[in-house]
mmCIF file with all atom_site columns, C-alpha atoms in Angstrom:
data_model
loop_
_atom_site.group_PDB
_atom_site.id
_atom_site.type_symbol
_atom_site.label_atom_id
_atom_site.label_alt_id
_atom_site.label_comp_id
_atom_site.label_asym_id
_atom_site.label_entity_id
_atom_site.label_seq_id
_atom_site.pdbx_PDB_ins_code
_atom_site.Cartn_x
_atom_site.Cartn_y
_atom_site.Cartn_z
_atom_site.occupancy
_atom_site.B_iso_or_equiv
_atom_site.pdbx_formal_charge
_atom_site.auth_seq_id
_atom_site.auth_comp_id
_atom_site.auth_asym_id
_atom_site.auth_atom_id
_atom_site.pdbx_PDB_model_num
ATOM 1   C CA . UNK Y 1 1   ? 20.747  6.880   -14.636 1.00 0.00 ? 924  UNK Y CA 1
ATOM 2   C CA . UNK Y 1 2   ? 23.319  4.212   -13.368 1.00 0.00 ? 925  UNK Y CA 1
ATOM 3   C CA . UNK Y 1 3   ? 21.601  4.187   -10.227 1.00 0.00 ? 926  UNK Y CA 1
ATOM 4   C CA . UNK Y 1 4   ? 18.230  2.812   -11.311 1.00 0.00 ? 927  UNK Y CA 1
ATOM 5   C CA . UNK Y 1 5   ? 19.663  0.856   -13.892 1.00 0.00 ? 928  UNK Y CA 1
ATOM 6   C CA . UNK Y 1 6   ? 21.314  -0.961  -10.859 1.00 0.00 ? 929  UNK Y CA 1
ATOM 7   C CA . UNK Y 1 7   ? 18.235  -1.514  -8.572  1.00 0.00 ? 930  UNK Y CA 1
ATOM 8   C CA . UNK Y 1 8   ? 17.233  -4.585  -10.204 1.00 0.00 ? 931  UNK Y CA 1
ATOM 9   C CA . UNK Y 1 9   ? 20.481  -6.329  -9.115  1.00 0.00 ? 932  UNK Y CA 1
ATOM 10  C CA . UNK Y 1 10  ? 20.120  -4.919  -5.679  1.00 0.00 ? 933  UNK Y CA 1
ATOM 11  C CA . UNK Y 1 11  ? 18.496  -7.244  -2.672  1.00 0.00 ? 934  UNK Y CA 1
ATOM 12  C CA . UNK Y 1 12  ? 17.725  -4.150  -0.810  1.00 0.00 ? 935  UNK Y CA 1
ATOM 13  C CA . UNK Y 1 13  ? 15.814  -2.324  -3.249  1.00 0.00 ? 936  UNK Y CA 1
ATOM 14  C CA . UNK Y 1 14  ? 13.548  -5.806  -4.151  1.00 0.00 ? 937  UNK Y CA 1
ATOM 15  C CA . UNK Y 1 15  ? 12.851  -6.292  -0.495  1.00 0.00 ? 938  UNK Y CA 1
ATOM 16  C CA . UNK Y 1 16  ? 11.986  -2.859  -0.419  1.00 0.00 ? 939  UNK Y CA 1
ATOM 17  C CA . UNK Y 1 17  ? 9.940   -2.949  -2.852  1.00 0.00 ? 940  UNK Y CA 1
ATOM 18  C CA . UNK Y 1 18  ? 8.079   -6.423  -1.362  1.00 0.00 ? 941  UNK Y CA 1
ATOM 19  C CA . UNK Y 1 19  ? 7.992   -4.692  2.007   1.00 0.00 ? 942  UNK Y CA 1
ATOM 20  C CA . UNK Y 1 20  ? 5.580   -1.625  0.673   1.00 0.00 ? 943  UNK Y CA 1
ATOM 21  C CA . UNK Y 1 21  ? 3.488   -3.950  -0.852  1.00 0.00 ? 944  UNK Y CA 1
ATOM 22  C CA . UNK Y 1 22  ? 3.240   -5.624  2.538   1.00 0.00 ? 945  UNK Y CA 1
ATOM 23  C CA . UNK Y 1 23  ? 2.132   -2.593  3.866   1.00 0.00 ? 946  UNK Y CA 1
ATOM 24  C CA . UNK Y 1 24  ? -0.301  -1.722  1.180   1.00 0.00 ? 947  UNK Y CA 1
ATOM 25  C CA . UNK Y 1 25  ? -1.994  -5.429  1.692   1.00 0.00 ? 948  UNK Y CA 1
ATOM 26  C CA . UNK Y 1 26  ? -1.753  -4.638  5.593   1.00 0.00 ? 949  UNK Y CA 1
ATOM 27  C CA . UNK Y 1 27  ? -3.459  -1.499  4.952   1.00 0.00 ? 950  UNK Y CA 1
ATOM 28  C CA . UNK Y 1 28  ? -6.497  -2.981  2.780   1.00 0.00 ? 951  UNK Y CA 1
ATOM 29  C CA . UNK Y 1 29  ? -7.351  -6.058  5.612   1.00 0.00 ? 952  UNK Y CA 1
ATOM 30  C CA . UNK Y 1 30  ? -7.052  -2.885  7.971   1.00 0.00 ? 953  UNK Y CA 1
ATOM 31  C CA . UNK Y 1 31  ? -9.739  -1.109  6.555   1.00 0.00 ? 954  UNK Y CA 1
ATOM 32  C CA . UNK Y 1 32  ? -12.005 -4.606  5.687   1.00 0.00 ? 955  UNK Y CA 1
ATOM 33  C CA . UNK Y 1 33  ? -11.617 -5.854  9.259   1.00 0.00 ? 956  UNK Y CA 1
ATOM 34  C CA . UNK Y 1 34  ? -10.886 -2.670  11.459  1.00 0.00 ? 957  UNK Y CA 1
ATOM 35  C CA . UNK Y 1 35  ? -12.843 -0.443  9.842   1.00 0.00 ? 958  UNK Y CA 1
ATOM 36  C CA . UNK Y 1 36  ? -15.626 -2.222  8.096   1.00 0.00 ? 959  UNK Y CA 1
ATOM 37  C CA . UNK Y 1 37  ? -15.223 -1.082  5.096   1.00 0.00 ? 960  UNK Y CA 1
ATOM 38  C CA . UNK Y 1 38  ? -16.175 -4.179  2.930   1.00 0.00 ? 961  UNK Y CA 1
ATOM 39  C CA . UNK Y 1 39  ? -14.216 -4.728  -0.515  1.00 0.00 ? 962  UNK Y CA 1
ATOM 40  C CA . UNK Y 1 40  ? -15.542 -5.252  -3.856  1.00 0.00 ? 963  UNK Y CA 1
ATOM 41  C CA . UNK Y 1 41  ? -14.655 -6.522  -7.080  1.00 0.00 ? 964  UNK Y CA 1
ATOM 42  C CA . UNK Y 1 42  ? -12.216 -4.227  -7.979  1.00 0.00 ? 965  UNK Y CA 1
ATOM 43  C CA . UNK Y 1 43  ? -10.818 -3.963  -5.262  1.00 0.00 ? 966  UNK Y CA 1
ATOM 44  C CA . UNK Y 1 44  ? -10.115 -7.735  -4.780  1.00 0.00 ? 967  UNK Y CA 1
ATOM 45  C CA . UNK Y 1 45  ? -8.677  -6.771  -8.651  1.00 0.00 ? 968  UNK Y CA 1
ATOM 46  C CA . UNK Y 1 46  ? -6.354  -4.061  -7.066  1.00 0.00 ? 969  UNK Y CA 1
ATOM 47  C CA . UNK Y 1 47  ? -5.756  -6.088  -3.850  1.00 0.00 ? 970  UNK Y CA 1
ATOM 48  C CA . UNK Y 1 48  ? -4.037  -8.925  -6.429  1.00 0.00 ? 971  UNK Y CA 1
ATOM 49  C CA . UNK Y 1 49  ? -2.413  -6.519  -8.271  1.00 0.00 ? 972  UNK Y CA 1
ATOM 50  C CA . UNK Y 1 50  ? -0.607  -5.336  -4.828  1.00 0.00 ? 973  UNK Y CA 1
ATOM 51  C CA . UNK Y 1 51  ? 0.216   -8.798  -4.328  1.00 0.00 ? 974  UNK Y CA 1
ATOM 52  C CA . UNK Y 1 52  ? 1.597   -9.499  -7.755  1.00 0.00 ? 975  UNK Y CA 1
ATOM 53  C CA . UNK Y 1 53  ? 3.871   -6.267  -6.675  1.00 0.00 ? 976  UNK Y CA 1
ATOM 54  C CA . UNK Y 1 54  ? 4.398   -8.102  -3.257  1.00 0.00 ? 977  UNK Y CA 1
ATOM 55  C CA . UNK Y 1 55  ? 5.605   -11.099 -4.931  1.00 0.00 ? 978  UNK Y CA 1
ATOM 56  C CA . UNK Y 1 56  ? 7.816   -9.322  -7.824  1.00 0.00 ? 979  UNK Y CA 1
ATOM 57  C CA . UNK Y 1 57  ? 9.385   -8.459  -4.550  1.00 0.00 ? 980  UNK Y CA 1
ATOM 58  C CA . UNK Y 1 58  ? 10.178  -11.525 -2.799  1.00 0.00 ? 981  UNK Y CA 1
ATOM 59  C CA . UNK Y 1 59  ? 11.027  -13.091 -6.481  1.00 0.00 ? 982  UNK Y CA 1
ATOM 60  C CA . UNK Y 1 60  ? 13.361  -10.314 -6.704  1.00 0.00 ? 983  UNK Y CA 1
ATOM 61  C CA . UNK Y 1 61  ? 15.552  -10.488 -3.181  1.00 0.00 ? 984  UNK Y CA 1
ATOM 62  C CA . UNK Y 1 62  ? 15.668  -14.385 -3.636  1.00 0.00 ? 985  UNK Y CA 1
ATOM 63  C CA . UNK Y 1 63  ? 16.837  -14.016 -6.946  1.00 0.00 ? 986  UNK Y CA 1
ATOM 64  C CA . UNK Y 1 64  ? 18.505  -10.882 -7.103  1.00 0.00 ? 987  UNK Y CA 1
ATOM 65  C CA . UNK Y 1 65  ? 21.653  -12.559 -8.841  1.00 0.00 ? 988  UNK Y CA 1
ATOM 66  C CA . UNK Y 1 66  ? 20.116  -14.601 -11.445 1.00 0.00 ? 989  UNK Y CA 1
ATOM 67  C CA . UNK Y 1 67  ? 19.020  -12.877 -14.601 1.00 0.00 ? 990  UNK Y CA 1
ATOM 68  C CA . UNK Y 1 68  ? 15.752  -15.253 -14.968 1.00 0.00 ? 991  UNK Y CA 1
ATOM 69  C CA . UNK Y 1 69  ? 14.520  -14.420 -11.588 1.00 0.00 ? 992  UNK Y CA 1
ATOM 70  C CA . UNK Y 1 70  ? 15.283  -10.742 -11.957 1.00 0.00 ? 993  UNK Y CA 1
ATOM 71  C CA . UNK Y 1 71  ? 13.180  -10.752 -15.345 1.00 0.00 ? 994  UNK Y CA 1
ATOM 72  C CA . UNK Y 1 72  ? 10.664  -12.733 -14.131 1.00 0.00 ? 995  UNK Y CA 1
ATOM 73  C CA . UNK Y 1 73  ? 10.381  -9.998  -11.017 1.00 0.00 ? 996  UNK Y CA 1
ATOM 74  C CA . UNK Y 1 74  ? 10.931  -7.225  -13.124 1.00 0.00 ? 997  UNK Y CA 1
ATOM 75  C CA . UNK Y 1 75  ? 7.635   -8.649  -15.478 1.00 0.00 ? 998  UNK Y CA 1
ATOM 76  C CA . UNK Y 1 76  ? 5.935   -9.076  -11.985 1.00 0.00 ? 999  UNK Y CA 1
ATOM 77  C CA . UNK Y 1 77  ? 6.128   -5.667  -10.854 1.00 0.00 ? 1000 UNK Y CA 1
ATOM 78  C CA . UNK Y 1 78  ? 5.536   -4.004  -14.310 1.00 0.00 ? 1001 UNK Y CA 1
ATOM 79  C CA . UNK Y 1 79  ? 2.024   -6.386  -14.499 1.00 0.00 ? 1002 UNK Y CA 1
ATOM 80  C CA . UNK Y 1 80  ? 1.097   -5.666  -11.181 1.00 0.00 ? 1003 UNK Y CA 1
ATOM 81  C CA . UNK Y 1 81  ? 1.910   -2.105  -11.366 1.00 0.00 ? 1004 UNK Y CA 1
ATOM 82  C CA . UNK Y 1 82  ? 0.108   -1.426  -14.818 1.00 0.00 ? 1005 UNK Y CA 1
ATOM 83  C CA . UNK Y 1 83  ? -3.116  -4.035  -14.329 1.00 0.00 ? 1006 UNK Y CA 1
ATOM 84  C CA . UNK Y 1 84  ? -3.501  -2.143  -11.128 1.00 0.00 ? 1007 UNK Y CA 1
ATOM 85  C CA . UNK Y 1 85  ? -3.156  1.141   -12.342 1.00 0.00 ? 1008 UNK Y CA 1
ATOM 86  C CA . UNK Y 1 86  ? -6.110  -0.052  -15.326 1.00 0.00 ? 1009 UNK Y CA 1
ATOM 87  C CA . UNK Y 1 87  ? -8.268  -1.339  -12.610 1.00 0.00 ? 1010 UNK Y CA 1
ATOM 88  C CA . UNK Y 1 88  ? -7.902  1.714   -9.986  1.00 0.00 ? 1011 UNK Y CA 1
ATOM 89  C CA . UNK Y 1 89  ? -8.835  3.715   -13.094 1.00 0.00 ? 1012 UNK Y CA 1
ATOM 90  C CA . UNK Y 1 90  ? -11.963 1.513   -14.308 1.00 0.00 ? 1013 UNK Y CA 1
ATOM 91  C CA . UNK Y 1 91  ? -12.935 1.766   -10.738 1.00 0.00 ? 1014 UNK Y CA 1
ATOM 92  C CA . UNK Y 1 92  ? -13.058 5.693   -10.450 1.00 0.00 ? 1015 UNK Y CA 1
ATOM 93  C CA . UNK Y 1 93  ? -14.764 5.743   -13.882 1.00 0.00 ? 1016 UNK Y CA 1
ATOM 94  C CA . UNK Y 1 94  ? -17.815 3.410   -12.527 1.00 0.00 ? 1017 UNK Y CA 1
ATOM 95  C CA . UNK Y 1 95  ? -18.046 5.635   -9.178  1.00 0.00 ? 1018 UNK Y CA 1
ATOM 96  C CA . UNK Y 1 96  ? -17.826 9.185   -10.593 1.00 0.00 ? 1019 UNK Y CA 1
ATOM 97  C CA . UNK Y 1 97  ? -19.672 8.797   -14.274 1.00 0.00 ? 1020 UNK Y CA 1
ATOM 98  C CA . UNK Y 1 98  ? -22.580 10.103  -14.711 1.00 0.00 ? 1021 UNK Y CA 1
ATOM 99  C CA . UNK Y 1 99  ? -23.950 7.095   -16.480 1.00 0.00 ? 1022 UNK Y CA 1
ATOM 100 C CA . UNK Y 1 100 ? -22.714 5.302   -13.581 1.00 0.00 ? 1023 UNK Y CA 1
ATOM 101 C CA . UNK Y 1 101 ? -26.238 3.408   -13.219 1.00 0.00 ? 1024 UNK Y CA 1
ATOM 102 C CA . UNK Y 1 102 ? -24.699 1.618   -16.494 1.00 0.00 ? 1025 UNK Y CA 1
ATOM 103 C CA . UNK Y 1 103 ? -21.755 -0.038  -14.502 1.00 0.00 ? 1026 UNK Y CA 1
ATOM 104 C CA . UNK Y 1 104 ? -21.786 -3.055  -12.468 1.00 0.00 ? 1027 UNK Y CA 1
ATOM 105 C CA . UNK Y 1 105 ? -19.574 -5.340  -10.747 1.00 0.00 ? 1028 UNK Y CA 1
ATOM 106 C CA . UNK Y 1 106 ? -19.466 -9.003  -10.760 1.00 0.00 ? 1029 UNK Y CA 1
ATOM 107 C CA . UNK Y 1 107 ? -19.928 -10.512 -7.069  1.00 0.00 ? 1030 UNK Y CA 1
ATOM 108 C CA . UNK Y 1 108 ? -17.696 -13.646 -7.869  1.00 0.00 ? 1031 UNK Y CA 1
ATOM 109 C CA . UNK Y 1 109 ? -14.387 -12.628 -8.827  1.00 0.00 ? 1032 UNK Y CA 1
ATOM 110 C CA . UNK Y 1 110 ? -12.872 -13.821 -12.303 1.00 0.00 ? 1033 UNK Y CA 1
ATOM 111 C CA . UNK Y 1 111 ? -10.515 -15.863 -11.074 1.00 0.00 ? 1034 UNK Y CA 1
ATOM 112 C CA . UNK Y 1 112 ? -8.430  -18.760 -13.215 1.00 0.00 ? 1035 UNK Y CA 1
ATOM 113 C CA . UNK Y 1 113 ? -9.882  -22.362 -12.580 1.00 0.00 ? 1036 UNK Y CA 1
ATOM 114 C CA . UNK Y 1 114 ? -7.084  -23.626 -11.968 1.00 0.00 ? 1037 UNK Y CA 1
ATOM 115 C CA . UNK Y 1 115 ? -6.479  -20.210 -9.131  1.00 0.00 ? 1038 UNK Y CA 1
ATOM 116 C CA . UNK Y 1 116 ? -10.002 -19.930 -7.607  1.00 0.00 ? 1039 UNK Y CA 1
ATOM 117 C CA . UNK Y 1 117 ? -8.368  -17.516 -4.892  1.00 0.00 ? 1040 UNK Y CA 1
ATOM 118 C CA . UNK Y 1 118 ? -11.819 -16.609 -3.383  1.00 0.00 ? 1041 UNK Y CA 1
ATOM 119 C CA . UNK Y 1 119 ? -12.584 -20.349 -2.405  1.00 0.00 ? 1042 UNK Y CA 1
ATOM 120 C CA . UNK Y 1 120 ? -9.020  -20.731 -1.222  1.00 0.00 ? 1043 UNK Y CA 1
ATOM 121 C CA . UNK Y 1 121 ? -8.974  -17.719 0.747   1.00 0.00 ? 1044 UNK Y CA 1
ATOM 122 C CA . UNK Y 1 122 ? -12.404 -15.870 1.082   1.00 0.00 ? 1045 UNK Y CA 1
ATOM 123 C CA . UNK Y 1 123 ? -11.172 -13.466 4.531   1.00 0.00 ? 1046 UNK Y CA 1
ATOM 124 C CA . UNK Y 1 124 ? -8.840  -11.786 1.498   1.00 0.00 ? 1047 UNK Y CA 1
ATOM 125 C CA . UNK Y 1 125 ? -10.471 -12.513 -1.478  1.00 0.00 ? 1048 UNK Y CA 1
ATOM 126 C CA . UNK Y 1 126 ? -13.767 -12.467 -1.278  1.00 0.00 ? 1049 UNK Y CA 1
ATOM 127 C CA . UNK Y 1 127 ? -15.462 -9.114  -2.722  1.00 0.00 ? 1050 UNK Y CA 1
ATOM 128 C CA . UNK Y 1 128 ? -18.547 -8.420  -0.156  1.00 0.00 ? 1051 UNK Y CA 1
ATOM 129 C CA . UNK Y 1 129 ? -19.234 -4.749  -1.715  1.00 0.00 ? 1052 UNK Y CA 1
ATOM 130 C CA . UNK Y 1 130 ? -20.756 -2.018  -4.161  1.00 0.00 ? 1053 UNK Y CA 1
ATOM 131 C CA . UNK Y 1 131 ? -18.240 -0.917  -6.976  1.00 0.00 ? 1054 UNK Y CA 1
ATOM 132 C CA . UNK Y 1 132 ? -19.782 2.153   -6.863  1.00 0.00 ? 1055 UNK Y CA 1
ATOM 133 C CA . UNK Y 1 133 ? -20.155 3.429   -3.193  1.00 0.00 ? 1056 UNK Y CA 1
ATOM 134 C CA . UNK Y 1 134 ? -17.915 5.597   -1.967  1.00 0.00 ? 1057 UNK Y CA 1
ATOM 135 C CA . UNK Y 1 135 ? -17.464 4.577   1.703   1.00 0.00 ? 1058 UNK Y CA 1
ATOM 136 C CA . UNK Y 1 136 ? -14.296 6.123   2.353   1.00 0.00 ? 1059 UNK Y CA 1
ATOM 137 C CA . UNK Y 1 137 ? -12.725 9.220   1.717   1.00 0.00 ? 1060 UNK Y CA 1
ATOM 138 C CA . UNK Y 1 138 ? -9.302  11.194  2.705   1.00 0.00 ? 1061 UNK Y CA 1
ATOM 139 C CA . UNK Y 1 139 ? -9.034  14.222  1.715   1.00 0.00 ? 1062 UNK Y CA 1
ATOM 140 C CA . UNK Y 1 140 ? -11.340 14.617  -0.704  1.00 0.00 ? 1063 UNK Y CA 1
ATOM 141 C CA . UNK Y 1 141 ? -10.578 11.596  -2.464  1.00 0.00 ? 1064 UNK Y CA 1
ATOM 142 C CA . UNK Y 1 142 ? -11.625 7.954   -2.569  1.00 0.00 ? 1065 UNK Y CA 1
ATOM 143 C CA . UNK Y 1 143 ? -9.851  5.130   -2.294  1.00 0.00 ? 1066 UNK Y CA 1
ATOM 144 C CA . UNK Y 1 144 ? -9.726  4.173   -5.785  1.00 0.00 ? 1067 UNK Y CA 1
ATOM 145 C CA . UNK Y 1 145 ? -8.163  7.386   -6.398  1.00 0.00 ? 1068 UNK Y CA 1
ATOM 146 C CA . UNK Y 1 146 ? -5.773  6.784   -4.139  1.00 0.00 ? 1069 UNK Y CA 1
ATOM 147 C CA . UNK Y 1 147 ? -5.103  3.602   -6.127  1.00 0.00 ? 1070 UNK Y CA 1
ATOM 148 C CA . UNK Y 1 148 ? -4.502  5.478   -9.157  1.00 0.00 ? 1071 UNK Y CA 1
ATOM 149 C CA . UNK Y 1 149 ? -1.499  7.746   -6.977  1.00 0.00 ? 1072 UNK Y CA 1
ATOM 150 C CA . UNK Y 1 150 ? -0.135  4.466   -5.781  1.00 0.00 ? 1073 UNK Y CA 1
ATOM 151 C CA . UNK Y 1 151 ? -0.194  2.154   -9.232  1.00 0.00 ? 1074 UNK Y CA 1
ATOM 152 C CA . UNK Y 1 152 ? 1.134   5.489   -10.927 1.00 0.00 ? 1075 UNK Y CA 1
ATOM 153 C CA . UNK Y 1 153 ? 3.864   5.762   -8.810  1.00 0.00 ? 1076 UNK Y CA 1
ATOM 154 C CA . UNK Y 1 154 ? 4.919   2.093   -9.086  1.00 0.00 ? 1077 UNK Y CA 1
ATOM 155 C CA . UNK Y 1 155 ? 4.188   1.967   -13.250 1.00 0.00 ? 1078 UNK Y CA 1
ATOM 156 C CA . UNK Y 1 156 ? 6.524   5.273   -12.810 1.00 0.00 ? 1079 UNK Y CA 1
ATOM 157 C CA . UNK Y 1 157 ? 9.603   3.632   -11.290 1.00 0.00 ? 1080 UNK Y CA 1
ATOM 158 C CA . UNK Y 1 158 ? 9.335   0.487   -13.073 1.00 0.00 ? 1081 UNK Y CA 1
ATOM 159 C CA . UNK Y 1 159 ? 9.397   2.730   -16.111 1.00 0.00 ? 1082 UNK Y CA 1
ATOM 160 C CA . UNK Y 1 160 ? 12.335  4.598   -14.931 1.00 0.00 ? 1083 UNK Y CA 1
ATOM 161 C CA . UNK Y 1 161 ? 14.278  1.769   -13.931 1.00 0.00 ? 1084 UNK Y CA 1
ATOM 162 C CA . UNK Y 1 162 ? 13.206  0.288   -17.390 1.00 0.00 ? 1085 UNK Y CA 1
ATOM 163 C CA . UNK Y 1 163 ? 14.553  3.234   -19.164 1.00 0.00 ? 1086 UNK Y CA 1
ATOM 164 C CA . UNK Y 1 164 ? 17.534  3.228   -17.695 1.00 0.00 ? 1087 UNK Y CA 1
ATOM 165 C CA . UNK Y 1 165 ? 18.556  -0.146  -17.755 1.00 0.00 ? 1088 UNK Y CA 1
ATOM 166 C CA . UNK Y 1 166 ? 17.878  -0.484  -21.216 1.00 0.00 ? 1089 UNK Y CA 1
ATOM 167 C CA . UNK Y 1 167 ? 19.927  3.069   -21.839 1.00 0.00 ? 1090 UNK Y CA 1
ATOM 168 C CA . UNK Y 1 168 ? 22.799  1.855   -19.893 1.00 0.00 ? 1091 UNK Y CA 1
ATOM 169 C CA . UNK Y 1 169 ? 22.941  -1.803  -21.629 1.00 0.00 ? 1092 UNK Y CA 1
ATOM 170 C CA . UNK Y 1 170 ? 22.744  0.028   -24.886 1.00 0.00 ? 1093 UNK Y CA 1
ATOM 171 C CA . UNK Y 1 171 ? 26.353  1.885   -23.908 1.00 0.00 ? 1094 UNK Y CA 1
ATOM 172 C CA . UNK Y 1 172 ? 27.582  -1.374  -23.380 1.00 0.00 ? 1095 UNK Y CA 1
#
């Protein structure tokens, strides 16, 4: 338990953290702009979720010894990790229901006013696709689904590094 409960004061683990983010982001563009596979919606929704994650990380390494920074990390990854893991979710739901002819995705993402990400950068943020076509599969599973492995595994170690931070503080 003293292990995770440590992480979040660790540079290493942050970075690490930011770093398969990075790759997840690097993966997404991969598949818009190598293989054509053009995002939508909610996967813009997902894509700032991994950057949210991305950022937690950075936030993290910079600030690894000052207890605001850490927080404010920690709260990063935790949103980023649990929004994502909500959207990847809504996402399967609208491509596998049944009553899927009931769903639809915006084209214009619901960005902040005062964060219009899509007119800042459109080559990342702009969602050019269907919500509910499945153009991409490995096996057997969409990428959405794939989503829902990778948000559950980062809501999972946020959770466990939650737990036992708060378990080992309580000791103390």
């Amino acid at each position: 338990m003293k292990f995770f409960a440590n992480l979040h004061n660790n540079p290493q683990a942050w970075l690490l953290l930011a770093f398969s983010a990075l790759v997840f982001e690097g993966c997404a563009l991969y598949f818009q702009y190598i293989l054509n596979l053009e995002p939508c919606i909610m996967c813009i929704y997902q894509r700032v979720a991994i950057f949210g994650i991305l950022f937690a990380g950075i936030i993290g390494f910079i600030g690894s010894d000052n207890i605001i920074a850490r927080t404010l990390a920690f709260a990063s990854w935790g949103l980023g990790a649990i929004w994502g893991l909500v959207i990847a979710l809504e996402h399967v739901e609208m491509q596998t229901s049944s009553m899927s002819f009931l769903f639809s995705c915006e084209v214009v993402p619901n960005f902040p006013s005062w964060a219009p990400l899509h007119e800042w950068l459109p080559s990342i943020f702009a969602a050019t696709g269907d919500c509910g076509k499945i153009s991409w599969q490995f096996l057997g599973y969409s990428m959405p689904e794939w989503m829902i492995v990778v948000f559950a595994t980062y809501s999972l170690i946020w959770l466990v590094v939650l737990a036992s931070t708060l378990k080992v503080y309580k000791r103390l």
